[in-house]
CSV table of C-alpha atoms and ligand atoms in Angstrom, one decimal:
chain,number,residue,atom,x,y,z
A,1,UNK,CA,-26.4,201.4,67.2
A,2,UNK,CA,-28.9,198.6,67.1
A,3,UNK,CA,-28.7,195.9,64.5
A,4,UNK,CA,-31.6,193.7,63.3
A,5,UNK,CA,-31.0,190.1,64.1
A,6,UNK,CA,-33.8,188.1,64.6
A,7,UNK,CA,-37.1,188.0,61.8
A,8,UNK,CA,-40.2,186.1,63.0
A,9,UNK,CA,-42.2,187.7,60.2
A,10,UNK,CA,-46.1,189.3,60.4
A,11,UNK,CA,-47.9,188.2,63.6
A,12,UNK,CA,-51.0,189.0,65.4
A,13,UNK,CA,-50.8,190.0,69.0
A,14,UNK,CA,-50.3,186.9,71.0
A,15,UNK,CA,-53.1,186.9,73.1
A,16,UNK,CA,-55.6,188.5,71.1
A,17,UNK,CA,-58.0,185.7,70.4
A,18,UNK,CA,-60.9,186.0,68.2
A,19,UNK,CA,-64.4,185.6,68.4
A,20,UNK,CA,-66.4,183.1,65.5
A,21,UNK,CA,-68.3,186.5,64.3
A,22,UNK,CA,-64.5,188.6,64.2
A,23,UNK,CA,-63.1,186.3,61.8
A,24,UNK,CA,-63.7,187.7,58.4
A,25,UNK,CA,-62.6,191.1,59.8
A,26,UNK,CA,-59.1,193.0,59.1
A,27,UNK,CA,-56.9,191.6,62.2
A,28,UNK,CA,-54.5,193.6,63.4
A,29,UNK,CA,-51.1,192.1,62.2
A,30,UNK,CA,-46.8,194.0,62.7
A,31,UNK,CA,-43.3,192.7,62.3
A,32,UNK,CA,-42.3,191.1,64.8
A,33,UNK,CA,-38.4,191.2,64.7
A,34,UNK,CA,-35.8,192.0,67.2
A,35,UNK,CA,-32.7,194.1,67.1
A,36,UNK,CA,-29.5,194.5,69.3
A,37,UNK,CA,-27.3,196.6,70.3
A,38,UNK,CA,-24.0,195.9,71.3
A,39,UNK,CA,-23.2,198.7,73.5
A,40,UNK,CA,-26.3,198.5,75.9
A,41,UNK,CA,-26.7,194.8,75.4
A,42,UNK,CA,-30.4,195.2,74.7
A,43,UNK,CA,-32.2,192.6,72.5
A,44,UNK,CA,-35.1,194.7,72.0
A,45,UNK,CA,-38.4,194.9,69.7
A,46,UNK,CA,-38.3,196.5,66.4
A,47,UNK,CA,-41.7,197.4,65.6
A,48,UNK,CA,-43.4,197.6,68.8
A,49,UNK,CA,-47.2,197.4,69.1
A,50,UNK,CA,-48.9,199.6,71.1
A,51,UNK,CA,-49.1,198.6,75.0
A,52,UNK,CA,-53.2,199.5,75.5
A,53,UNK,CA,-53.9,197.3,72.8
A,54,UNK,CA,-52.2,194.4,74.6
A,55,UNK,CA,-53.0,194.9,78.2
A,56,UNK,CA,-56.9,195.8,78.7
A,57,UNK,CA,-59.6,194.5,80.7
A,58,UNK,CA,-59.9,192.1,78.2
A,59,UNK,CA,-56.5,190.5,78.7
A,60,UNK,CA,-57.6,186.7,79.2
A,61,UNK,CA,-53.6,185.2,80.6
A,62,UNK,CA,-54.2,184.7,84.4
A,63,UNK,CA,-51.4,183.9,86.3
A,64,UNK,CA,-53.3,181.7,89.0
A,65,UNK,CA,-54.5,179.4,86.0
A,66,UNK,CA,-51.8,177.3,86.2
A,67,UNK,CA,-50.7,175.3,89.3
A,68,UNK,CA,-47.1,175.8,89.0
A,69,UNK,CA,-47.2,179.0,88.9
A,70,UNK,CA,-49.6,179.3,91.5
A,71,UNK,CA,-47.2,177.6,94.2
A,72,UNK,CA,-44.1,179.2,92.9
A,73,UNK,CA,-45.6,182.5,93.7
A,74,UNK,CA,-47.3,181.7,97.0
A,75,UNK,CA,-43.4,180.2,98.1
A,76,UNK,CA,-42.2,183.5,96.7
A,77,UNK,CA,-44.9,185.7,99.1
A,78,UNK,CA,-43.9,183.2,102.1
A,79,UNK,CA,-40.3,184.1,101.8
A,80,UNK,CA,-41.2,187.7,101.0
A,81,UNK,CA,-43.6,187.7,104.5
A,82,UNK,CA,-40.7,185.6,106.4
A,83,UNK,CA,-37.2,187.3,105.3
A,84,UNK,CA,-38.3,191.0,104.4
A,85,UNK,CA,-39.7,194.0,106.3
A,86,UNK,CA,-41.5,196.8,105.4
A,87,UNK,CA,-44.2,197.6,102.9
A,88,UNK,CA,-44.5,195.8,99.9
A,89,UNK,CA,-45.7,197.0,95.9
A,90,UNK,CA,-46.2,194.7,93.4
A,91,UNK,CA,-45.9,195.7,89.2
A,92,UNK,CA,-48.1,193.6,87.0
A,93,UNK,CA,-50.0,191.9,90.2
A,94,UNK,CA,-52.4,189.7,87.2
A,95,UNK,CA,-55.1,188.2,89.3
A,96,UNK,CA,-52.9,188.3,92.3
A,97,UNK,CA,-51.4,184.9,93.2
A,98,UNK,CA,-48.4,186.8,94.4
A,99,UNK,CA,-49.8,189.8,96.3
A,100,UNK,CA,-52.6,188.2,97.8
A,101,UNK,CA,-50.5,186.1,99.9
A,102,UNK,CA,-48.4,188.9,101.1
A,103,UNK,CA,-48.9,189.3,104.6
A,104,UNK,CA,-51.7,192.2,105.4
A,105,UNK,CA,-49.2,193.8,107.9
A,106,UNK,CA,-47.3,194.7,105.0
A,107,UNK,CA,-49.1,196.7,103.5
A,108,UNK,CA,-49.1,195.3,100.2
A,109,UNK,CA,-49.9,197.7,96.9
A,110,UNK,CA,-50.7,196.5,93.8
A,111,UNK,CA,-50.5,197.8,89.8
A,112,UNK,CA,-51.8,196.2,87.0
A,113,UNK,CA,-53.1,197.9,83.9
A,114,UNK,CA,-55.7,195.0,83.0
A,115,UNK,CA,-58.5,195.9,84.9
A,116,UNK,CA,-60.2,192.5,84.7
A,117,UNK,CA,-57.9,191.5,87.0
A,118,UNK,CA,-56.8,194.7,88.8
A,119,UNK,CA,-60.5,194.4,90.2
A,120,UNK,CA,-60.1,190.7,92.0
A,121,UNK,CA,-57.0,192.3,94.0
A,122,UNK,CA,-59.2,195.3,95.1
A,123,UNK,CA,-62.0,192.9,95.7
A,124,UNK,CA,-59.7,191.3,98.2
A,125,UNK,CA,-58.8,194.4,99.9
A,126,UNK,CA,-55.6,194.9,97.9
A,127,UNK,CA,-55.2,198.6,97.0
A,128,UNK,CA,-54.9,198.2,93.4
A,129,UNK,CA,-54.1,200.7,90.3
A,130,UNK,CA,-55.2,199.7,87.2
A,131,UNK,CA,-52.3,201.6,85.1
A,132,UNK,CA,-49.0,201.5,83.5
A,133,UNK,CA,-46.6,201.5,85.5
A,134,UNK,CA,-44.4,204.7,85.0
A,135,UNK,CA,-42.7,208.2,87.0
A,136,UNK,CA,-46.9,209.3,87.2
A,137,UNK,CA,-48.0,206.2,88.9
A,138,UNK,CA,-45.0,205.9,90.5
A,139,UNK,CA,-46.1,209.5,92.3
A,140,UNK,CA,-49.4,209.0,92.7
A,141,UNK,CA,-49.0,206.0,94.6
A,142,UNK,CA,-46.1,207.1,96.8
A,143,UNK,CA,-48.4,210.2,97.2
A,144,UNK,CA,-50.8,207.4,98.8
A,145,UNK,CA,-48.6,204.6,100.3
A,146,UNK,CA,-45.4,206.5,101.0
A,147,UNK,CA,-41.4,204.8,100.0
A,148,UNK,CA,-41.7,200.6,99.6
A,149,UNK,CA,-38.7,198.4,101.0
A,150,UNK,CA,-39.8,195.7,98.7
A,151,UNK,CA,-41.3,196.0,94.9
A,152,UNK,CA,-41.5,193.2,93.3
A,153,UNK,CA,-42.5,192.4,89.7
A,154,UNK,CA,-42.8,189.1,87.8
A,155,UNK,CA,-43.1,188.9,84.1
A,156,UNK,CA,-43.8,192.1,83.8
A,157,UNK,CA,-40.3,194.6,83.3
A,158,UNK,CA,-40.0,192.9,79.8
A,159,UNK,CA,-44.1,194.0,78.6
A,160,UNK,CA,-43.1,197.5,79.2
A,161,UNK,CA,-41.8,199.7,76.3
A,162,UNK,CA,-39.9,202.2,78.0
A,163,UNK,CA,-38.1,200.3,80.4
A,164,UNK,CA,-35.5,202.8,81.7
A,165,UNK,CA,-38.2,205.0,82.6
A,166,UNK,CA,-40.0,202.0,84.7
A,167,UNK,CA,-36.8,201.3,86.6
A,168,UNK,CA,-36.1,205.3,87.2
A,169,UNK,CA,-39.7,204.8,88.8
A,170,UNK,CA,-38.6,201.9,90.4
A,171,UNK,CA,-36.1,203.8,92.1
A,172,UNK,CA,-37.7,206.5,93.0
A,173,UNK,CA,-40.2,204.8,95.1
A,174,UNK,CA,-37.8,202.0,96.8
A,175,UNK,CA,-36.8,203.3,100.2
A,176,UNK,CA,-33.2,204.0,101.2
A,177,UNK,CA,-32.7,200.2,102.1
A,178,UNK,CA,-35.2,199.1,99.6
A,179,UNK,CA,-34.6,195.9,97.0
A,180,UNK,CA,-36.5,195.5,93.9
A,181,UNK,CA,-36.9,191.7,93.1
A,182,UNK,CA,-38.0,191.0,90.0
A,183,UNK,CA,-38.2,187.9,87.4
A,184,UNK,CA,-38.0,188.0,83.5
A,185,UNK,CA,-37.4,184.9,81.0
A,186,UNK,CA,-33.9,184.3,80.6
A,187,UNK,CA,-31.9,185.1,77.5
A,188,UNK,CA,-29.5,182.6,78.0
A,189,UNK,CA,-32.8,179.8,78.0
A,190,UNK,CA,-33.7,181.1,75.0
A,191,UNK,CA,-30.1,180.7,72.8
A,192,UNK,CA,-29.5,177.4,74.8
A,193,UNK,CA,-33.5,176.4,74.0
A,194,UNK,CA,-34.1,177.9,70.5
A,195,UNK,CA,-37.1,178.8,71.6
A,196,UNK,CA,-38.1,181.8,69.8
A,197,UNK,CA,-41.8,181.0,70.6
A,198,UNK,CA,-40.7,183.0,73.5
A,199,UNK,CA,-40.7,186.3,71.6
A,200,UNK,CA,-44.2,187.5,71.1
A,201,UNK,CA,-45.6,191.5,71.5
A,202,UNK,CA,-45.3,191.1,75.0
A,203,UNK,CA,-42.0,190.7,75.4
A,204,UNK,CA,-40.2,194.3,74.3
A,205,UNK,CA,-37.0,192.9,75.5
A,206,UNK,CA,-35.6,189.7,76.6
A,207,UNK,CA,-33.1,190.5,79.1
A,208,UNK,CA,-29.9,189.3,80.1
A,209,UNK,CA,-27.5,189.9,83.3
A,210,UNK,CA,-25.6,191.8,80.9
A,211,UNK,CA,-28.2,194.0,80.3
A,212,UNK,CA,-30.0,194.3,83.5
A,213,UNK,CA,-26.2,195.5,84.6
A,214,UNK,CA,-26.1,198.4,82.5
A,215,UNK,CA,-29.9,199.3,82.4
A,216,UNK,CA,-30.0,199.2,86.2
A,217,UNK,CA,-27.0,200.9,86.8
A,218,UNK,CA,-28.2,204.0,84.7
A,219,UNK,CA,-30.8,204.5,87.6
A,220,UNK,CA,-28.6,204.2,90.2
A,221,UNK,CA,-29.8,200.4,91.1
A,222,UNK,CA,-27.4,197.8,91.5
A,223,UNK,CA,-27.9,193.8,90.7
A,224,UNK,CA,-26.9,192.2,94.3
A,225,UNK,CA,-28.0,188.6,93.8
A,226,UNK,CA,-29.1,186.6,90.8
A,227,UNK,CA,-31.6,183.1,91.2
A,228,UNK,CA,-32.0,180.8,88.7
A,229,UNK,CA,-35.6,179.8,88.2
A,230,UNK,CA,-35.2,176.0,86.4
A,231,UNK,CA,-39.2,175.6,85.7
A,232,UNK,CA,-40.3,179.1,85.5
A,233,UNK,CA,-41.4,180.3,82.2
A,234,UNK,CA,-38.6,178.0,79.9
A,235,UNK,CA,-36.0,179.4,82.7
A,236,UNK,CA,-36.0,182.6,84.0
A,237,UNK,CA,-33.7,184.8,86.2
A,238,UNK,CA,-34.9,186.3,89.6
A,239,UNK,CA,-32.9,189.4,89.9
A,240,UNK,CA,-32.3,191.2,93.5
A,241,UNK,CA,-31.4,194.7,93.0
A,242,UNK,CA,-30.7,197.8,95.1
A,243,UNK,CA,-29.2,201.4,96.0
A,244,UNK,CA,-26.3,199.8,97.7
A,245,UNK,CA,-23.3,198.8,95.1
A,246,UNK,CA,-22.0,194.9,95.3
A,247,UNK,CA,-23.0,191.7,93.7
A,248,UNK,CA,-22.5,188.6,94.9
A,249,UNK,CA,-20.6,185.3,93.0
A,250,UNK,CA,-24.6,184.4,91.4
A,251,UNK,CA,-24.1,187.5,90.2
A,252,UNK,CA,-20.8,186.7,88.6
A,253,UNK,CA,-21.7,183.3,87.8
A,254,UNK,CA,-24.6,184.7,86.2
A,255,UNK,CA,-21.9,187.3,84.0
A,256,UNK,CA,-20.0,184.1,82.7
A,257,UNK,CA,-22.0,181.7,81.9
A,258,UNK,CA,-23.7,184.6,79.6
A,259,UNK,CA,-20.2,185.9,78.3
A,260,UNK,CA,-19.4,182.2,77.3
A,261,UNK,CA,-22.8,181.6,75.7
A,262,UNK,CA,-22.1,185.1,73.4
A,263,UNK,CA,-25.1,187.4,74.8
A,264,UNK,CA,-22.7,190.5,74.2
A,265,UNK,CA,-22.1,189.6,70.8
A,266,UNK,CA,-24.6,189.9,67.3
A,267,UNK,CA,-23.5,187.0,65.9
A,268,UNK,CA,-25.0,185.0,68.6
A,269,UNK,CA,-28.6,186.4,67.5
A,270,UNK,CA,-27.6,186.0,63.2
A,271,UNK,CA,-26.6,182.7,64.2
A,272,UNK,CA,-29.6,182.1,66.5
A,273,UNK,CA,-32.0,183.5,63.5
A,274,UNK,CA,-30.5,180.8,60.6
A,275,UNK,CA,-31.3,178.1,63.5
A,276,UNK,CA,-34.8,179.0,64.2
A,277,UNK,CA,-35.9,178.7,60.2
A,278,UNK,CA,-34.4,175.2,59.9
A,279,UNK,CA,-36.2,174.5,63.1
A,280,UNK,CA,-39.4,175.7,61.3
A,281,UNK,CA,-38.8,173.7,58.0
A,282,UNK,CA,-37.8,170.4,60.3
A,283,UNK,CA,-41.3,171.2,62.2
A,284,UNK,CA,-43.9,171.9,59.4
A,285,UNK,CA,-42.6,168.6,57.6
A,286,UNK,CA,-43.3,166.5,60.6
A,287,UNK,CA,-46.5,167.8,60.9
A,288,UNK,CA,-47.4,167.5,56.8
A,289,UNK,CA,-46.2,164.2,56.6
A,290,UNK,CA,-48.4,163.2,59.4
A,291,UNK,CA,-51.4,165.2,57.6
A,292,UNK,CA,-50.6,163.6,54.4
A,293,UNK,CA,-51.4,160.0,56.8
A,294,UNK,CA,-54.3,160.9,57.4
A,295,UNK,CA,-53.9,161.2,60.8
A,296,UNK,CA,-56.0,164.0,63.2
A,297,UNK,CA,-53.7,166.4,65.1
A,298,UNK,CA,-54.0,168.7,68.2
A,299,UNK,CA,-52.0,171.1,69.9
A,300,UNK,CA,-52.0,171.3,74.0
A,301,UNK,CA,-52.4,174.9,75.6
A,302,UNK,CA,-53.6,178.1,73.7
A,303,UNK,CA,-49.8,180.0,74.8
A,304,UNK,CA,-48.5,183.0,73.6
A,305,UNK,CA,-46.0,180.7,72.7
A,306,UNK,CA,-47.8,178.7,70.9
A,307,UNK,CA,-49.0,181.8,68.7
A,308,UNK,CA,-45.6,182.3,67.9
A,309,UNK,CA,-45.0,179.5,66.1
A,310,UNK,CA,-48.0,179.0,64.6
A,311,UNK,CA,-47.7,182.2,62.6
A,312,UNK,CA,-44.1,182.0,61.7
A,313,UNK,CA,-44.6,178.5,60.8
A,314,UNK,CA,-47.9,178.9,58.4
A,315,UNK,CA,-49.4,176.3,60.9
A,316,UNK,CA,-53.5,176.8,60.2
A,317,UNK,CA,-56.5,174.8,61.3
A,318,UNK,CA,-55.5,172.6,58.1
A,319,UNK,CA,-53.1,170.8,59.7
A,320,UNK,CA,-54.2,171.5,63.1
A,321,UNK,CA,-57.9,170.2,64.0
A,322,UNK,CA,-58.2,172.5,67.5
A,323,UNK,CA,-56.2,173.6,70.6
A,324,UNK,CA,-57.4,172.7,73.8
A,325,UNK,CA,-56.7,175.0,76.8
A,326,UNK,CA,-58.3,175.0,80.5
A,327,UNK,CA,-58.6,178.8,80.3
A,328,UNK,CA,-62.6,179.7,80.2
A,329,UNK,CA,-61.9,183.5,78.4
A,330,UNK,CA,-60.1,181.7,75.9
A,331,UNK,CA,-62.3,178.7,75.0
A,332,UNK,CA,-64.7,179.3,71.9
A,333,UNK,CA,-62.5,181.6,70.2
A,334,UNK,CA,-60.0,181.2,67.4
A,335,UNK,CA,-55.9,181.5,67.8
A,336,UNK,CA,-55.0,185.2,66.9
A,337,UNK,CA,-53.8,184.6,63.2
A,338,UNK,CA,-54.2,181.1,62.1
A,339,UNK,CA,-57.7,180.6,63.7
A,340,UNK,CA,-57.6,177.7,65.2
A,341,UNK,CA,-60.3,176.7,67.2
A,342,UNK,CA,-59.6,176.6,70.8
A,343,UNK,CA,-61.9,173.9,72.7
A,344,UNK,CA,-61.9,173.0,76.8
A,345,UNK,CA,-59.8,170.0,77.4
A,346,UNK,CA,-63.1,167.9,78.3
A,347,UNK,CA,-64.8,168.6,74.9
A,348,UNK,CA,-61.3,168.3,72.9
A,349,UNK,CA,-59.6,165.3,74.2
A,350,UNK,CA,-60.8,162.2,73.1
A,351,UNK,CA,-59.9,158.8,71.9
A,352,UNK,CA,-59.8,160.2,67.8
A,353,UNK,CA,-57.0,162.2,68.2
A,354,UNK,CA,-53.3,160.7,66.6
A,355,UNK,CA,-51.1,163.5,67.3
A,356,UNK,CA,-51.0,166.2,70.4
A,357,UNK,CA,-48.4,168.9,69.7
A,358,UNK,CA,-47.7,170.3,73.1
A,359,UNK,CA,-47.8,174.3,72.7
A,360,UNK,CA,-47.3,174.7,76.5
A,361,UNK,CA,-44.1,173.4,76.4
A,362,UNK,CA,-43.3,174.4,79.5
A,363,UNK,CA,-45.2,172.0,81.2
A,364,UNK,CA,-44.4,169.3,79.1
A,365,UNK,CA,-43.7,166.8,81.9
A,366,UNK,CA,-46.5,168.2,83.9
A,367,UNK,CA,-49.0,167.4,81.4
A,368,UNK,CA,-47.5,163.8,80.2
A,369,UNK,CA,-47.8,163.0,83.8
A,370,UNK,CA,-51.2,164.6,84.4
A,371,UNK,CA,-52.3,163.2,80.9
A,372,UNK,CA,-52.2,159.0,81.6
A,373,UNK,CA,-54.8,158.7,79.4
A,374,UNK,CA,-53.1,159.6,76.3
A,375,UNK,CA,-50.1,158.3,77.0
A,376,UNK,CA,-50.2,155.8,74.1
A,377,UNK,CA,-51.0,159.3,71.7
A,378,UNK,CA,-48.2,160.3,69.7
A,379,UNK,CA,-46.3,163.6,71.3
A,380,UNK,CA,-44.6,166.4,69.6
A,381,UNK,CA,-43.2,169.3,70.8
A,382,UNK,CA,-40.4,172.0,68.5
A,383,UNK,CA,-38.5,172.9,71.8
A,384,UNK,CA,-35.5,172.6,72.1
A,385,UNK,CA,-35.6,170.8,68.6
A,386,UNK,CA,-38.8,169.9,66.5
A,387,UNK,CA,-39.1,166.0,67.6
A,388,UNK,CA,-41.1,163.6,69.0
A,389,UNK,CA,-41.3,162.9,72.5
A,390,UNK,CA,-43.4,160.2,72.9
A,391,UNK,CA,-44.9,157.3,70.2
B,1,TYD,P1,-48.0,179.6,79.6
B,1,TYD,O1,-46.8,178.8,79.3
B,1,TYD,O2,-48.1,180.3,80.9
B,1,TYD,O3,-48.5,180.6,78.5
B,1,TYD,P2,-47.9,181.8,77.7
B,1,TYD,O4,-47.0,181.3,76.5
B,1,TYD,O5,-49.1,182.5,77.2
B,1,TYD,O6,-47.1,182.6,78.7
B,1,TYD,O7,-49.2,178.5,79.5
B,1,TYD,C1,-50.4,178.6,80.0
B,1,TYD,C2,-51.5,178.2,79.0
B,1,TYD,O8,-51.5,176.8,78.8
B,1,TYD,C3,-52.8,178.7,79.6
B,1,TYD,O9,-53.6,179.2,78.6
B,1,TYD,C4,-53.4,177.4,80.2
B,1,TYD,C5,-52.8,176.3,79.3
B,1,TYD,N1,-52.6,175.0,79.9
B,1,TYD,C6,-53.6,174.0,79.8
B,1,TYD,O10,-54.5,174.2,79.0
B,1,TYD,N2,-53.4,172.8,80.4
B,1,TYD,C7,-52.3,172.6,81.3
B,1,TYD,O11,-52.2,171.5,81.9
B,1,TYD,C8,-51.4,173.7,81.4
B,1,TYD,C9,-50.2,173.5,82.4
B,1,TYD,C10,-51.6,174.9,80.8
């Protein structure tokens, strides 16, 4: 039986950001509130949101837009290309910083349903499907490539709505010896972070070990080896899974530290949801009293994330002048819900601003590093506590 727990209130679909001439028209809003059930170990989406209006060839997150993540998944393909064999699918390729690096001799195959990006990877020579993935792609591109001893996914298991129907596909193209790898946000990050900016329409479910086990297992695949990715999305888990029964001690490690931290249990998530309002009362004061100073605030990255809180928070071009974010699909438009301008970092970083709240928190000490310029600015992030950081 599933039992609502968390309650992040009407939001706009996270990456739906809205052109100037848009903004007087009826935008698309739904509950977003999560629910859990303690026999599958699921934390799972209420009200979901229908996946074509998410993913589209108008999707404007691109995975190669941000230098971390652009290294961490060209070491991925060199470890892939060095300690693998066979052919090689990817689910959710984005614009292909994975993928593309996958050596040619491998075959590589890529899905992805946004077909902005779907056509760079076929561009480059990539066979690339620009679908869902589920049991009809799954055939059709067996149909085409033949069994994969590799298919790895990234970010991508927790966007799709009918998950045990994605890993039965999963299963049914991995070879005999085959290992699906994939990587999700963590859970546990989440409870340890309070970072419930993390759960946006995207994100159907946010999985644990826990749940990966039992999910997984119901396919006939079987978790073998669990990495810990520190910088990665807030912390995420790269999971290695397989036909072949037997985990190693990550994989128990991974069980424990989750047992201890109370993923199995629904007071964890009650718990969890009284946490997350006092977080949002601590935050909208720090940014009001600032506002009532007079002073000219900013926020640092156009996230998902960042939508999030905005919206749960009430957080509105009132108290926050403009977002700037180096993404070119995003720049011009307005933040899905609370309509905050979103500028380029060269037009919206200047000398006037008092206050830069960083909504890519993730990065945080990327950007106070990259950022020596505004280093005497005053910095504010809510994760894992609303505080400041710097000034
Ligand atoms: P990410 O955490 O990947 O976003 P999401 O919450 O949507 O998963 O952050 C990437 C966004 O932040 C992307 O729109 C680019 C922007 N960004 C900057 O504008 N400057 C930066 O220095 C960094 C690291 C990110």
């Amino acid at each position: 039986m599933n039992i609502p727990c968390i309650d992040l209130g009407k939001q706009p679909l996270a990456n739906k950001f809205i052109p100037k001439e848009d903004l007087g028209k009826n935008e698309y809003k739904y509950h977003l509130a999560y629910e859990f059930n303690p026999d599958t170990y699921l934390l799972s989406m209420v009200h979901q949101p229908d996946m074509s209006d998410m993913f589209n060839d108008s999707y404007p997150y691109d995975s190669s837009g941000s230098a971390t993540m652009v290294t961490h998944f060209k070491d991925m393909a060199d470890n892939i290309n060095k300690n693998f064999f066979g052919n090689i699918l990817e689910i959710g390729s984005n614009s292909g910083p994975f993928i593309c690096n996958i050596d040619k001799k491998k075959n590589p195959v890529a899905i992805e349903p946004c077909s902005n990006f779907a056509k760079i990877t076929r561009d480059k020579g990539i066979p690339t499907y620009d679908k869902f993935w589920n049991s009809d792609t799954a055939y059709e591109v067996m149909s085409n490539h033949g069994f994969f001893d590799v298919v790895y996914s990234a970010n991508c298991m927790c966007h799709i709505k009918d998950v045990e129907e994605a890993f039965f596909a999963v299963r049914n193209v991995l070879s005999n010896d085959g290992t699906l790898i994939m990587e999700d946000p963590s859970l546990i990050d989440m409870l340890k972070l309070s970072s419930y900016n993390e759960l946006y329409d995207e994100h159907f479910t946010m999985f644990s070990v826990h749940a990966l086990q039992k999910l997984l297992g119901k396919v006939g695949l079987y978790i073998n080896k669990v990495e810990y990715l520190l910088n990665i999305h807030g912390g995420s888990n790269r999971i290695y899974a397989s036909k072949t029964m037997g985990g190693d001690s990550s994989l128990k490690n991974a069980l424990m530290i989750e047992k201890y931290l109370g993923v199995d249990k629904v007071d964890t998530y009650h718990l969890f949801n009284e946490r997350i309002q006092q977080h949002r009362d601590i935050f909208t004061n720090i940014l009001y009293e600032y506002k009532d100073l007079g002073k000219k605030i900013i926020s640092y990255g156009a996230t998902s994330k960042a939508t999030t809180t905005f919206n749960y928070c009430g957080i509105d071009s009132n108290i926050i002048d403009y977002i700037t974010d180096t993404t070119p699909a995003k720049q011009g438009l307005y933040s899905p819900g609370m309509h905050i301008p979103v500028v380029s970092p060269e037009e919206g970083l200047d000398d006037s601003i008092d206050i830069i709240h960083i909504g890519a928190w993730n990065y945080t000490k990327y950007i106070m590093d990259k950022e020596v310029n505004y280093q005497n600015k005053t910095w504010l992030t809510e994760v894992p506590f609303p505080r400041i950081i710097k000034g």
